[in-house]
Every structure is written in C-alpha cells, then in structure tokens.
Short mmCIF file of C-alpha atoms in Angstrom, two decimals:
data_model
loop_
_atom_site.label_atom_id
_atom_site.label_comp_id
_atom_site.label_asym_id
_atom_site.label_seq_id
_atom_site.Cartn_x
_atom_site.Cartn_y
_atom_site.Cartn_z
CA MET A 91 76.50 121.45 65.77
CA LEU A 92 79.01 118.68 66.08
CA PHE A 93 81.30 118.18 69.16
CA ARG A 94 84.46 120.06 69.78
CA ARG A 95 87.08 117.51 71.65
CA LYS A 96 88.92 119.53 74.34
CA THR A 97 92.37 120.72 73.40
CA LYS A 98 95.21 119.83 75.35
CA GLN A 99 95.58 123.27 76.53
CA GLU A 100 92.20 123.19 77.65
CA THR A 101 92.13 119.83 79.83
CA MET A 102 95.86 120.28 81.31
CA PRO A 103 96.17 122.56 84.42
CA PRO A 104 97.54 125.66 84.96
CA GLN A 105 101.26 124.58 85.39
CA GLU A 106 101.86 127.04 87.95
CA GLN A 107 99.72 125.94 90.40
CA VAL A 108 100.00 122.94 92.47
CA THR A 109 102.49 120.77 91.74
CA ASP A 110 103.43 118.79 94.73
CA TYR A 111 101.19 118.06 97.60
CA ALA A 112 101.14 119.93 100.89
CA PRO A 113 98.43 119.38 102.86
CA GLN A 114 98.93 122.36 104.91
CA GLU A 115 98.67 124.90 101.64
CA ALA A 116 95.09 126.55 101.48
CA VAL A 117 92.74 125.84 98.85
CA SER A 118 89.50 127.74 98.39
CA ALA A 119 86.03 126.86 97.38
CA GLU A 120 86.02 128.78 94.22
CA GLU A 121 89.04 126.55 92.99
CA LEU A 122 87.04 123.59 93.33
CA ALA A 123 84.07 124.84 91.94
CA ALA A 124 86.57 126.01 88.51
CA LEU A 125 87.12 122.56 88.29
CA GLY A 126 83.33 121.55 88.02
CA ILE A 127 83.61 120.49 92.43
CA GLU A 128 81.43 121.50 94.87
CA PRO A 129 82.44 120.85 98.35
CA ASP A 130 80.16 119.04 100.46
CA GLU A 131 78.43 121.48 102.87
CA GLU A 132 78.22 118.53 105.46
CA THR A 133 82.06 117.84 105.41
CA LEU A 134 83.59 121.73 105.82
CA PRO A 135 87.00 121.90 105.85
CA GLU A 136 88.28 121.05 108.96
CA GLU A 137 91.22 122.74 110.52
CA PRO A 138 94.54 121.82 109.77
CA VAL A 139 96.14 119.16 112.36
CA PRO A 140 99.22 121.01 114.00
CA GLU A 141 102.58 119.22 112.91
CA GLU A 142 103.60 117.38 116.37
CA SER A 143 106.80 120.03 117.86
CA ALA A 144 109.07 118.99 120.17
CA ALA A 145 108.08 119.10 124.12
CA PRO A 146 109.67 121.92 125.71
CA VAL A 147 112.49 121.09 127.51
CA GLN A 148 111.68 121.14 131.55
CA GLU A 149 113.63 121.05 134.42
CA ASP A 150 113.46 117.42 135.91
CA THR A 151 111.42 117.50 138.81
CA GLY A 152 110.58 114.11 139.02
CA ALA A 153 107.29 113.58 137.12
CA GLY A 154 107.80 111.86 134.40
CA ALA A 155 102.41 112.08 125.40
CA GLU A 156 72.58 111.17 63.49
CA GLU A 157 64.79 110.93 49.86
CA PRO A 158 62.31 109.07 50.02
CA ALA A 159 62.70 105.84 48.23
CA SER A 160 62.04 106.04 44.52
CA ALA A 161 59.68 103.61 42.88
CA GLU A 162 62.76 102.97 40.70
CA ALA A 163 64.63 101.92 43.84
CA ASP A 164 61.48 99.91 44.88
CA ALA A 165 61.57 97.97 41.31
CA ALA A 166 65.46 97.72 41.59
CA TYR A 167 65.47 96.12 45.26
CA GLY A 168 62.40 94.91 45.68
CA ALA A 169 59.00 96.13 47.36
CA PRO A 170 59.89 97.25 50.99
CA GLN A 171 59.50 93.90 53.70
CA GLU A 172 57.96 94.26 56.96
CA THR A 173 58.42 91.76 58.96
CA GLU A 174 55.51 92.09 61.49
CA VAL A 175 56.29 90.48 65.03
CA PRO A 176 53.84 89.61 67.65
CA ALA A 177 53.68 91.58 70.61
CA ALA A 178 55.35 89.94 73.52
CA ALA A 179 53.55 90.86 76.69
CA PRO A 180 56.09 93.47 78.86
CA GLU A 181 58.01 92.00 81.53
CA PRO A 182 58.64 93.68 84.76
CA ALA A 183 61.98 95.42 84.51
CA LYS A 184 64.44 93.49 86.67
CA GLU A 185 66.10 95.24 89.64
CA ALA A 186 69.82 95.95 88.81
CA PRO A 187 72.27 94.47 90.79
CA LYS A 188 74.90 97.22 92.03
CA MET A 189 77.69 98.40 89.38
CA SER A 190 81.33 96.90 89.38
CA PHE A 191 82.75 97.35 85.92
CA PHE A 192 86.52 98.44 86.35
CA GLY A 193 87.89 94.90 86.10
CA SER A 194 91.29 95.71 88.32
CA LEU A 195 90.99 99.13 88.36
CA GLY A 196 89.07 99.24 91.43
CA ALA A 197 91.05 96.89 93.43
CA ARG A 198 94.35 98.67 92.50
CA ILE A 199 92.86 101.60 94.19
CA ARG A 200 91.52 100.13 96.98
CA ASP A 201 94.81 98.31 97.87
CA ALA A 202 97.02 102.10 97.09
CA MET A 203 94.43 103.34 100.18
CA GLY A 204 95.12 100.26 102.17
CA GLY A 205 97.18 101.35 104.67
CA GLY A 206 97.35 104.41 106.87
CA GLU A 207 100.21 105.89 105.18
CA ASP A 208 101.14 109.41 104.95
CA LEU A 209 99.62 111.16 101.94
CA THR A 210 102.72 112.34 99.46
CA ASP A 211 103.14 112.67 95.88
CA ASP A 212 103.86 108.73 95.88
CA PHE A 213 100.21 108.35 96.60
CA PHE A 214 99.61 110.60 93.40
CA ASP A 215 101.86 108.78 91.18
CA GLU A 216 100.83 105.78 91.91
CA MET A 217 96.95 106.91 91.22
CA GLU A 218 98.42 108.22 87.53
CA GLU A 219 99.99 104.88 86.54
CA ILE A 220 96.72 102.96 87.36
CA PHE A 221 94.59 105.21 85.80
CA ILE A 222 96.52 105.10 82.67
CA THR A 223 97.03 101.66 82.58
CA SER A 224 92.97 101.42 82.95
CA ASP A 225 91.91 103.13 79.52
CA ILE A 226 92.07 106.63 80.99
CA GLY A 227 93.63 108.85 78.45
CA MET A 228 96.56 110.90 79.62
CA ASP A 229 95.53 114.55 79.51
CA THR A 230 92.21 113.04 81.59
CA THR A 231 94.53 111.51 84.17
CA MET A 232 96.59 114.83 84.47
CA ASP A 233 93.07 116.56 85.11
CA LEU A 234 92.25 113.90 87.98
CA VAL A 235 95.23 114.17 89.51
CA PHE A 236 95.32 117.71 89.75
CA SER A 237 91.77 117.28 90.93
CA MET A 238 92.45 115.03 93.54
CA LYS A 239 95.14 117.36 94.91
CA LEU A 240 93.13 120.41 95.16
CA ILE A 241 90.23 118.35 96.96
CA ALA A 242 92.70 116.55 99.58
CA LYS A 243 94.29 119.88 100.56
CA TYR A 244 90.59 121.92 100.65
CA ASP A 245 89.49 118.73 102.91
CA HIS A 246 93.22 118.63 104.90
CA ILE A 247 93.66 115.07 103.92
CA ARG A 248 96.57 113.45 105.09
CA LYS A 249 96.23 109.91 105.02
CA VAL A 250 96.29 107.88 101.88
CA ASN A 251 93.35 105.77 103.29
CA LYS A 252 91.25 108.81 103.85
CA MET A 253 91.33 109.36 99.54
CA LYS A 254 87.71 107.67 99.36
CA ASP A 255 85.47 110.57 99.13
CA VAL A 256 88.30 112.78 97.02
CA ILE A 257 88.81 110.08 94.09
CA LYS A 258 84.85 110.03 93.71
CA LYS A 259 84.51 113.54 93.68
CA ALA A 260 87.24 113.84 91.07
CA ILE A 261 86.00 111.29 88.95
CA MET A 262 82.26 112.34 89.07
CA ALA A 263 83.27 115.74 87.98
CA LYS A 264 84.51 114.41 84.58
CA ILE A 265 81.84 111.77 83.96
CA ASP A 266 78.52 113.75 85.34
CA LYS A 267 76.90 115.32 82.85
CA GLY A 268 73.33 116.11 84.63
CA ASP A 269 70.20 115.68 82.94
CA ARG A 270 72.32 114.87 79.56
CA HIS A 271 72.36 111.29 80.68
CA LYS A 272 68.81 111.15 80.08
CA MET A 273 67.36 110.46 76.84
CA THR A 274 64.79 112.33 75.57
CA ASP A 275 61.15 111.69 77.01
CA LYS A 276 59.27 113.42 73.80
CA THR A 277 57.57 110.91 71.44
CA PRO A 278 57.72 110.61 68.70
CA LEU A 279 61.49 109.75 68.38
CA VAL A 280 63.77 108.69 66.10
CA ILE A 281 67.11 107.19 66.91
CA LEU A 282 69.94 106.29 64.87
CA MET A 283 72.35 104.19 66.05
CA ILE A 284 75.44 104.59 64.82
CA GLY A 285 79.09 102.52 65.55
CA ILE A 286 81.35 100.11 63.90
CA ASN A 287 80.82 96.67 62.82
CA GLY A 288 80.94 94.19 65.96
CA GLY A 289 80.78 97.01 68.07
CA GLY A 290 77.29 95.73 69.74
CA LYS A 291 75.77 97.97 67.83
CA THR A 292 72.43 95.56 66.67
CA THR A 293 72.22 94.08 69.34
CA THR A 294 71.87 97.80 71.85
CA ILE A 295 68.88 98.42 69.26
CA GLY A 296 67.32 94.99 70.37
CA LYS A 297 67.38 95.34 74.34
CA LEU A 298 66.99 99.34 73.90
CA GLY A 299 63.45 98.80 71.91
CA ALA A 300 62.70 96.10 74.46
CA ARG A 301 62.77 98.77 77.17
CA TYR A 302 60.77 101.02 75.53
CA LEU A 303 58.38 98.42 75.55
CA ARG A 304 58.56 97.68 78.99
CA GLU A 305 57.89 101.48 79.01
CA GLY A 306 54.51 101.13 77.38
CA LYS A 307 56.00 102.33 74.31
CA SER A 308 55.31 101.47 70.42
CA VAL A 309 58.78 100.41 68.81
CA LEU A 310 59.58 100.19 65.35
CA PHE A 311 62.79 99.06 63.91
CA VAL A 312 64.48 99.74 60.49
CA ALA A 313 67.30 97.82 59.23
CA GLY A 314 68.88 100.80 57.20
CA ASP A 315 72.34 98.87 57.20
CA THR A 316 71.89 97.20 53.69
CA PHE A 317 75.62 96.99 53.49
CA ARG A 318 76.82 94.20 56.01
CA ALA A 319 75.70 90.62 55.13
CA ALA A 320 73.25 89.22 57.17
CA ALA A 321 72.84 92.76 59.23
CA GLY A 322 68.94 92.79 58.53
CA GLU A 323 68.53 89.28 59.79
CA GLN A 324 70.41 89.87 62.67
CA LEU A 325 67.78 92.68 63.60
CA ALA A 326 65.10 90.52 62.82
CA ILE A 327 66.29 87.95 65.46
CA TRP A 328 66.04 90.96 68.17
CA ALA A 329 62.76 92.27 66.94
CA ASP A 330 61.79 88.68 67.34
CA ARG A 331 62.84 88.02 70.64
CA ALA A 332 61.19 91.63 71.53
CA GLY A 333 58.18 91.52 69.23
CA ILE A 334 58.81 94.78 67.62
CA PRO A 335 57.85 94.91 63.66
CA VAL A 336 60.86 95.66 61.31
CA ILE A 337 60.94 97.55 57.86
CA SER A 338 63.44 96.22 55.48
CA HIS A 339 64.83 96.02 52.27
CA ALA A 340 66.60 93.71 50.15
CA GLU A 341 70.71 93.45 50.99
CA GLY A 342 72.53 96.19 48.67
CA ALA A 343 69.40 98.68 49.33
CA ASP A 344 69.60 102.33 49.78
CA PRO A 345 69.78 102.85 53.31
CA SER A 346 67.66 106.31 53.00
CA ALA A 347 65.05 104.58 50.93
CA VAL A 348 65.05 102.10 54.08
CA LEU A 349 64.34 104.96 56.34
CA TYR A 350 61.48 106.96 54.43
CA ASP A 351 59.77 103.75 54.33
CA GLY A 352 60.36 103.27 58.02
CA LEU A 353 58.92 106.40 59.01
CA GLU A 354 56.34 106.54 57.02
CA ALA A 355 54.67 103.60 58.87
CA ALA A 356 56.07 104.85 61.79
CA LYS A 357 53.43 107.99 61.16
CA SER A 358 50.67 105.80 59.68
CA ARG A 359 50.37 104.15 62.92
CA GLY A 360 51.48 106.45 65.48
CA THR A 361 54.51 104.58 66.41
CA ASP A 362 55.97 106.29 70.02
CA VAL A 363 59.74 105.15 69.21
CA VAL A 364 61.60 104.40 65.97
CA ILE A 365 64.85 103.22 66.31
CA CYS A 366 67.11 102.91 62.70
CA ASP A 367 70.30 100.61 62.41
CA THR A 368 72.88 102.25 60.35
CA ALA A 369 76.49 101.13 58.41
CA GLY A 370 79.48 100.87 60.34
CA ARG A 371 82.09 101.78 57.48
CA LEU A 372 84.75 104.04 59.25
CA GLN A 373 87.31 102.87 56.46
CA ASN A 374 85.16 104.80 53.91
CA LYS A 375 84.61 107.48 55.76
CA LYS A 376 83.48 110.09 53.07
CA ASN A 377 80.31 107.50 51.66
CA LEU A 378 79.73 107.53 55.32
CA MET A 379 79.50 111.05 55.73
CA ALA A 380 76.89 111.02 53.02
CA GLU A 381 74.80 108.16 53.51
CA LEU A 382 74.29 109.82 57.31
CA GLU A 383 73.76 113.24 56.14
CA LYS A 384 70.83 111.96 53.54
CA MET A 385 69.52 109.95 56.59
CA ASN A 386 69.26 113.42 58.75
CA ARG A 387 67.81 115.16 55.66
CA ILE A 388 64.88 112.11 55.26
CA ILE A 389 64.06 112.43 58.93
CA ASP A 390 64.47 116.61 58.74
CA LYS A 391 61.98 116.45 56.07
CA GLN A 392 59.26 113.48 56.70
CA TYR A 393 59.26 113.76 60.23
CA PRO A 394 60.30 117.24 61.50
CA GLU A 395 58.06 117.16 64.23
CA ALA A 396 59.66 114.10 65.84
CA ALA A 397 62.70 114.28 68.50
CA ARG A 398 65.58 113.08 67.84
CA GLU A 399 68.58 111.09 69.48
CA THR A 400 71.68 109.82 67.75
CA LEU A 401 73.67 107.32 69.45
CA LEU A 402 77.33 105.85 69.14
CA VAL A 403 77.65 102.29 70.44
CA LEU A 404 81.16 101.68 71.73
CA ASP A 405 82.61 98.32 72.47
CA ALA A 406 84.39 98.85 75.86
CA THR A 407 87.00 96.34 75.08
CA THR A 408 88.29 97.84 72.31
CA GLY A 409 89.77 100.10 75.28
CA LYS A 410 91.52 103.56 73.76
CA ASN A 411 90.26 102.48 70.07
CA ALA A 412 87.33 103.68 70.89
CA ILE A 413 88.79 107.54 71.09
CA SER A 414 89.34 107.37 67.51
CA GLN A 415 85.75 106.16 66.55
CA VAL A 416 84.14 108.73 69.10
CA GLU A 417 86.72 111.18 66.96
CA GLN A 418 85.97 109.69 63.64
CA PHE A 419 81.91 109.29 63.92
CA GLY A 420 82.13 112.59 65.44
CA ASP A 421 83.15 114.13 62.56
CA VAL A 422 80.44 113.02 60.56
CA THR A 423 77.33 113.57 62.79
CA ALA A 424 76.29 115.05 65.65
CA LEU A 425 76.25 112.58 68.97
CA THR A 426 73.54 112.97 71.31
CA GLY A 427 75.40 110.41 73.41
CA VAL A 428 77.18 107.35 73.49
CA VAL A 429 76.19 103.43 74.54
CA ILE A 430 79.27 101.32 75.55
CA THR A 431 78.52 97.69 75.53
CA LYS A 432 80.66 94.64 77.29
CA LEU A 433 80.69 96.07 80.38
CA ASP A 434 80.59 93.26 81.71
CA GLY A 435 83.52 92.38 84.19
CA THR A 436 86.17 91.59 81.06
CA ALA A 437 86.33 95.73 80.40
CA LYS A 438 88.26 98.11 82.35
CA GLY A 439 85.90 100.70 82.18
CA GLY A 440 87.78 103.62 82.76
CA ILE A 441 87.31 104.60 78.89
CA ALA A 442 84.12 105.89 80.01
CA ILE A 443 85.88 108.56 82.09
CA THR A 444 88.07 109.64 78.96
CA ILE A 445 85.04 109.53 76.90
CA ALA A 446 83.00 111.69 79.24
CA ASP A 447 85.84 113.87 79.44
CA GLN A 448 87.48 114.94 76.60
CA PHE A 449 84.24 114.63 74.18
CA ASP A 450 81.70 116.33 77.12
CA LEU A 451 79.59 113.60 75.84
CA PRO A 452 77.12 111.78 77.81
CA ILE A 453 76.83 108.03 78.49
CA LYS A 454 72.91 107.27 77.95
CA PHE A 455 73.25 103.21 78.20
CA ILE A 456 75.39 100.19 79.33
CA GLY A 457 75.37 97.48 78.23
CA VAL A 458 76.36 94.46 80.69
CA GLY A 459 75.84 91.05 79.10
CA GLU A 460 73.74 89.11 76.16
CA GLY A 461 70.43 88.95 77.98
CA ILE A 462 67.47 91.60 76.57
CA ASP A 463 67.45 92.87 79.38
CA ASP A 464 70.98 93.77 79.89
CA LEU A 465 70.89 97.21 78.88
CA ARG A 466 70.95 99.86 81.75
CA GLU A 467 70.67 103.74 81.88
CA PHE A 468 73.86 105.23 83.06
CA ASP A 469 74.27 106.29 86.70
CA PRO A 470 77.33 107.89 86.97
CA ALA A 471 76.75 107.48 90.81
CA ALA A 472 76.87 104.09 90.87
CA PHE A 473 79.08 103.68 87.96
CA VAL A 474 81.98 105.71 90.56
CA GLY A 475 80.51 103.94 93.53
CA GLY A 476 81.65 100.66 91.65
CA ILE A 477 85.13 101.49 92.20
CA PHE A 478 84.53 100.81 95.82
CA ASP A 479 81.80 97.72 95.24
CA GLU A 480 78.98 100.92 96.73
#
C-alpha cells in the first residue's frame, strides 16, 4: 500500500482549542497523549505558581517582600557483465560524533530562549517564524507550536528559558517512528534505492553496502540505472572502494533484466544483501512507474522469500523541494523509509521533521559527508538533541 499524506484538516489542531498562551489553564495528560506526547513520570506537573498579589494594607506599627532478461535482450545489449572486486577487509565502525545538523535553527532557538523573560504568545510567534524559515512546512509548524503550548501549560512553564524540554518533546512526537527507523534484520534482503539524479543515491548505495560489509554480511550491487550516462561507472567506483561485486549490463539495457541477473547471482551465491540502483527520471513519471512496477514483479517472482526495503534518497539542501519528491515517488512505489543526504552542516535539517510528520515515513539513515563511512543510522533523540548541541 502506498502511503497517504495527511490532509491539512488532519494536521491542523482543532480551532476551538488553545489559541493564546495562558499558563494558568489546566491541560490533562490525555490531551498530550492525543498528540503522541507522554509526560515524563519524573517531571510531574507542578502546582501553578500563584500570581503575586498586593500585600494587605496594614497599620503602620513602625515595622518596616520499491521479467527476466531474455536471450534477445542479452543479444541486444551484450551478455551480463559482472565486476568482481576483491573483498575489502571489514573496518571497525568509527565512533559517531554528536549530531548537529540544523544550521542556524538550533542557534536561533537557543537565542529565543536566552533570557528569563516571561513565556507569552510573542515567544510562540517567534518560534513559528524560526520553524518556517528552517524548512519546516507550514502544517507541521502550526502543529509544533500548538503542541508546545499544551506541553508548557501541562508543565506550568512560565519562563522562555525553561522551554528546552518542551521543544524537544514536541519535535520528538513528530519525528520519532520507533522501531520503523531500523532496517529489517532478515536475510536475504533486497533493497531498491530510488530518488532523483544528483540527490546522492549512488553514493548512498556505496556507503550502505560498506556498512553491511562491516556487519559481516555479503553484499551484491545491481546497476539498475541504465539510462543515466556513467551511472554504472559511478556505482563501480563505489563498489571498488568497498570491495563489493556489481552486476551490470550495457547502457540503455532493460533495468529489470539487470535486476533479474542480479537476483539469480545472489541466490546462487547465497548473498545476504542485494542493493539495486534505479533511474531517477521524474520528468517521465509514467515510464518510471512502469519500470518500478516491473522491477517489483521481478523480485516477487524470482525471489519471493527475500525481505524488502524501498528507500527514497533525498538531498537535504533542496529544502522544501524534497516534499514534492516524496509525493511523486510515493505515488509510484511503496516506500519503507527515507535516507537524507548532505546533512553536513550546510542544510537546515528541518525538512526531516516535515517528511516524518506529513508522510509518516521513518528516516532510516542520514548522510553526513563524502567518506564511505559517512552514513549513520538515524537516531531521533540524538537528532533533536542536536538543536541544543547535546
């Protein structure tokens, strides 16, 4: 089943609920649970601090407070070509430094919280502007602000410098998809990688293959993008770096024929993980849909016992254009997750929050550099903590 983007009516909070911030108003735990937010047990709501009242007048007492290749296809395009690469010795995984991929978002939020001013609607208006200008969509922004108000009321927050945990809880409720962030641990596994040209798809394939090698799994690449010039050569470079064999045909071949040969090779060798590149021609959506449907039928017929993942690769620096890519690719194949690339400090990072919220898609990995090891499993808590340099 293809995912369905939430409608605006589903994402916008009920109009009759909280509009202005009034810390003295009571908010129940059930209201937070309806938003997917659980109050911390250790941080139970405190009693509201009573407003200072004028001291009673006293008398002065002197006291001063996502079909097989035929013989004809082989004749037309040449026999399947396989690049055998000596397996590289697995390298130990590097310790990942802390995440901080929000560009100016984190700094702006911290600045807004900098003082000890009273928490008023002015702070929430400022947060709305910060979110929208940091690639967080309008619907998601309004939801976030609404959630922040409820959490703050529940916790009786009265000062802007006490809003750190409130902001983290609101964002976590949008971005955290639990175990869905994890790739299936079942083998054999076939992974279809989809995405537009130039978004980091082939690079991500190389990094992901190297990651599985480090885990002790055998890997095979399939060069299914036969339409883009030099796509196969680019994949072969990454395969050489990682020490992974590649199944490929001549440029212009039927991608499903390449995939068929790749699956046959994987089955005969007992390969654990097959990662297949695909074309990214969104400008010809009808052909792309037919191509991906055919590739999925090949997997269903030739390798029904294999587990499946279909990952969409998105370039974080494209900002809100990534939203239209999710919509269009989501229309042609069932996505199981997203990989966000180029989160190396130049992107605003907020697009991850919008994609997770608006499409209910788990982010599986993030790319943080050009090195073969620069692909990390997505950790929602660490990602959100990066706002505050934690």
